[in-house]
Structures are given as structure tokens and as C-alpha cells.
Tab-separated table of C-alpha atoms in Angstrom:
chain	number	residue	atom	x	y	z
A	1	UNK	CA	108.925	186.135	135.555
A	2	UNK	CA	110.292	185.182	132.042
A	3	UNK	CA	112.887	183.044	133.388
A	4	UNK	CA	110.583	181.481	136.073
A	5	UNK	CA	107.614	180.475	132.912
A	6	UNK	CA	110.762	179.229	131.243
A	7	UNK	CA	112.376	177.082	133.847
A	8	UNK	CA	108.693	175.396	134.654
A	9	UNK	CA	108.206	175.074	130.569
A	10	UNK	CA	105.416	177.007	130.371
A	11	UNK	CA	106.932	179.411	127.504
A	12	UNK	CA	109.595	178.564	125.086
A	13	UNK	CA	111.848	181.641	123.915
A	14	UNK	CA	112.188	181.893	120.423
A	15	UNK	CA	114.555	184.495	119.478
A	16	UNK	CA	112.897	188.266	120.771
A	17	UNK	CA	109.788	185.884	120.928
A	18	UNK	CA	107.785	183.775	123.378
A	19	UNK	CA	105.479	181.134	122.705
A	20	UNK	CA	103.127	179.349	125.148
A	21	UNK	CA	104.849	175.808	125.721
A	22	UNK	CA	103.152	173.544	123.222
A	23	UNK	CA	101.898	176.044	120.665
A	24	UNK	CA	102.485	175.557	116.759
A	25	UNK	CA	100.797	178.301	114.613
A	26	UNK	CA	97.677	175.893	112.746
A	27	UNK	CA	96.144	177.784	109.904
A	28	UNK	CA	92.805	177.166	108.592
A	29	UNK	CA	92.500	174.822	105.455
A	30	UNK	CA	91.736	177.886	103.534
A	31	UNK	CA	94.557	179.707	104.649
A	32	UNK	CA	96.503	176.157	103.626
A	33	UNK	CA	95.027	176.035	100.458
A	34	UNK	CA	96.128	179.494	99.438
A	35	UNK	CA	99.990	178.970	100.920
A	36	UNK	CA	100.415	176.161	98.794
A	37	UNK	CA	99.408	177.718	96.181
A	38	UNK	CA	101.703	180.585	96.763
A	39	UNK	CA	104.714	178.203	97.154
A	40	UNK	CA	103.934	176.607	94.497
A	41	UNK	CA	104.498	180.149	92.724
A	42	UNK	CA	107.846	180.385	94.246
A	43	UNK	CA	108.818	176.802	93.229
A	44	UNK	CA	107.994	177.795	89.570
A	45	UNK	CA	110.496	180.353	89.528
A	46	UNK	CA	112.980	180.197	92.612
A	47	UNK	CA	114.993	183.240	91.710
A	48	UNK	CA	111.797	185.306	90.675
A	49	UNK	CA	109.288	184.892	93.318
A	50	UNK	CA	106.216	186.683	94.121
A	51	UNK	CA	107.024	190.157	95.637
A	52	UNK	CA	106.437	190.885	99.164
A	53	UNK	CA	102.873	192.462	98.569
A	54	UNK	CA	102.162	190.113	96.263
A	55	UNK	CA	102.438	187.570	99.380
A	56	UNK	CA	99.938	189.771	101.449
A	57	UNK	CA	97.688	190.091	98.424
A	58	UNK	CA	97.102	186.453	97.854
A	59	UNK	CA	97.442	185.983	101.555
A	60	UNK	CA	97.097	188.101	104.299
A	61	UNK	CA	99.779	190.063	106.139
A	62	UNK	CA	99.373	188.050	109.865
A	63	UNK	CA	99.939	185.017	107.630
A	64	UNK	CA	102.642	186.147	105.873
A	65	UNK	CA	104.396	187.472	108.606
A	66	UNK	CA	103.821	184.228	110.476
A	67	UNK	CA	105.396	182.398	107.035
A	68	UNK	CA	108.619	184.388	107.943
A	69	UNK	CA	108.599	183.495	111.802
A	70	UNK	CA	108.149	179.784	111.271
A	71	UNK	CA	111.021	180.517	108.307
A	72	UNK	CA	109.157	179.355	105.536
A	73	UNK	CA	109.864	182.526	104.028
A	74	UNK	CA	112.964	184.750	104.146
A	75	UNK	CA	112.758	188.775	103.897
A	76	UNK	CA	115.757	189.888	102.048
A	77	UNK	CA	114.503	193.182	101.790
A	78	UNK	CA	111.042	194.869	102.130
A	79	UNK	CA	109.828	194.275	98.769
A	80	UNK	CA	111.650	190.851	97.829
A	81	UNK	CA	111.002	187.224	99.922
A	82	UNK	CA	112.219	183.856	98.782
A	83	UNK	CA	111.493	180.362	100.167
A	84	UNK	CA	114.138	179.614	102.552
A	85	UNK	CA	114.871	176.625	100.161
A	86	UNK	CA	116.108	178.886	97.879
A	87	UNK	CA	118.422	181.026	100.451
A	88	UNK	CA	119.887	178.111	101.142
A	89	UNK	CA	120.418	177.413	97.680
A	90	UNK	CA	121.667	180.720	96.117
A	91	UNK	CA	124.046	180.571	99.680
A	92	UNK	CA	125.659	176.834	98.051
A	93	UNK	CA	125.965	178.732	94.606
A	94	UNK	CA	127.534	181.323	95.890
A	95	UNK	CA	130.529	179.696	97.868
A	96	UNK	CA	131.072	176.998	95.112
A	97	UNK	CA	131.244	179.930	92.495
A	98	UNK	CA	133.560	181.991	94.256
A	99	UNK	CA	135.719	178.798	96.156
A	100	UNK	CA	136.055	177.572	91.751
A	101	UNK	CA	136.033	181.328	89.848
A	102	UNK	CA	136.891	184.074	92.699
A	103	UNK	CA	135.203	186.946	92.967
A	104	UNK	CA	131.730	187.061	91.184
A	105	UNK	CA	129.838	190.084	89.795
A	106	UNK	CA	126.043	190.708	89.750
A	107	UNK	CA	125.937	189.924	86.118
A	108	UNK	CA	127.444	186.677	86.522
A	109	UNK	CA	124.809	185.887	89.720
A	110	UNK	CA	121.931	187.488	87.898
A	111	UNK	CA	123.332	185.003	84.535
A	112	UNK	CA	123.521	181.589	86.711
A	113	UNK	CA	119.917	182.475	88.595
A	114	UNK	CA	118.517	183.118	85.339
A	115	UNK	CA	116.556	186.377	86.928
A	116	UNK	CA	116.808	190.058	86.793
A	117	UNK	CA	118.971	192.159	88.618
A	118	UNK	CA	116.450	193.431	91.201
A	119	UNK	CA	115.857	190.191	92.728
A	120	UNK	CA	119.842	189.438	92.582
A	121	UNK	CA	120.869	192.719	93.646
A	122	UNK	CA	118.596	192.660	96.621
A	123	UNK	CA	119.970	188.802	97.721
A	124	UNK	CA	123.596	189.722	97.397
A	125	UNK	CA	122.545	192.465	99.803
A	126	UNK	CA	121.236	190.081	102.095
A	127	UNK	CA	123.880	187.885	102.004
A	128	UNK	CA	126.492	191.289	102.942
A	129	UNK	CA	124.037	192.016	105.533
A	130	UNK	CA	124.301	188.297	107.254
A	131	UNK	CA	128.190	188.060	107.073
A	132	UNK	CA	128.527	185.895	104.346
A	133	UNK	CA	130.274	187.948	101.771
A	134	UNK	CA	131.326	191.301	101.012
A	135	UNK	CA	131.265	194.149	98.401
A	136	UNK	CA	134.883	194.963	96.306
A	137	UNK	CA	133.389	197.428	94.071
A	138	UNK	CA	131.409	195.894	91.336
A	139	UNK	CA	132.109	192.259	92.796
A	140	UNK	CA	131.443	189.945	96.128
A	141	UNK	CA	133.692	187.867	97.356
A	142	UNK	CA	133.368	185.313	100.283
A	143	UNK	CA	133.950	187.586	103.650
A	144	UNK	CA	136.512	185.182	105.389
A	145	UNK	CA	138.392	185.237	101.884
């Protein structure tokens, strides 16, 4: 049935998902209003955004989570999200430090972010978790070093 609805375009697989052909989540201009206000949070302070219940708080959780399926916002664990503009970001810092310096430490992450450890610890985590680099003991180094 799935592949028949996909073959005549009436659903679009996205990931695990499906979506009706067509469909793009619309939020109300409420709703709007209080997402941009929320990013605009996170653009204040990249590496110190809003926690995850602070999201759901100012939002609500279906918009949230729909924040994180569209990939506005990236989960890096259950309490800490960032804008995906800032994954992407911390991702470039972290190759260019380690391709220049080797190995880097938490300190020196949590130093160039200008943040605290929580938020660091929890996106060099993330970034073990997706392939990107691994733990040596008290540093991370680029996996495919």
C-alpha cells in the first residue's frame, strides 16, 4: 500500500515518516510569533540556548517537536536543543580545531563556545553519537583520524 501511495505521489516518505503529498506543517501567526521569538533566544546565545522544556514552555510540545522534524531544531540530548545553524557551526569548529591543533579537550570546546560545560559536554556527545568524532580519554579527536 505504502509503495503503491508512493509511486502515484500521494505520500512522500520522510525518513520513518509519511506525509500526504503536498503538505508543509503551517502554524498559526501566534504560534509564529512565539517561534521567532524563541529563535531569537537561541541567536542571542548560540552555545547557551533555551533548554528543552524551556522550548515546550514558551511553546508547546506538538510545536516543538514539529521544530525538530522540519530540523529547525536539533535534540542533542533530552534536555539540550540548538538551532541547526549552530550544529552546523560547532561541526566547522570542530574539524578546523582538530585538522590545525589535534585532539581537543572539553575545556578547550567549552573556552572557544564561550558556554558551560553542560551544554558542551552534551554536543560533543552528539557529535560521538553521529560518527563524527570520538572519545580518547579526556579528549575528541576527528573519528576517521
Amino acid at each position: 500500500l505504502i509503495a503503491a501511495l508512493t509511486e502515484s505521489s500521494q505520500i512522500t516518505p520522510e525518513g520513518p515518516l509519511l506525509r500526504r503529498a503536498g503538505f508543509t506543517i503551517q502554524f498559526t501567526r501566534a504560534q509564529q510569533a512565539a517561534i521567532d521569538a524563541l529563535l531569537a533566544r537561541f541567536a542571542a546565545a548560540p552555545f547557551a540556548p533555551p533548554t528543552f522544556k524551556d522550548c515546550q514552555v514558551e511553546l508547546t510540545a506538538a510545536v516543538v517537536q514539529a521544530l525538530l522534524e522540519t530540523g529547525v531544531l536539533v535534540q542533542v540530548s533530552p534536555e539540550v536543543v540548538f538551532r541547526a545553524e549552530e550544529i552546523r557551526q560547532a561541526e566547522a569548529d570542530l574539524r578546523a580545531l582538530i585538522t590545525a591543533h589535534g585532539p581537543v579537550t572539553l575545556a578547550q570546546m567549552r573556552d572557544h563556545w564561550n558556554t558551560t560545560r553542560r551544554y558542551v559536554q552534551d554536543l560533543l556527545e552528539y557529535f560521538d553519537a553521529q560518527g563524527l568524532t570520538v572519545r580518547d580519554g579526556d579528549v575528541r579527536k576527528l573519528k576517521n583520524d
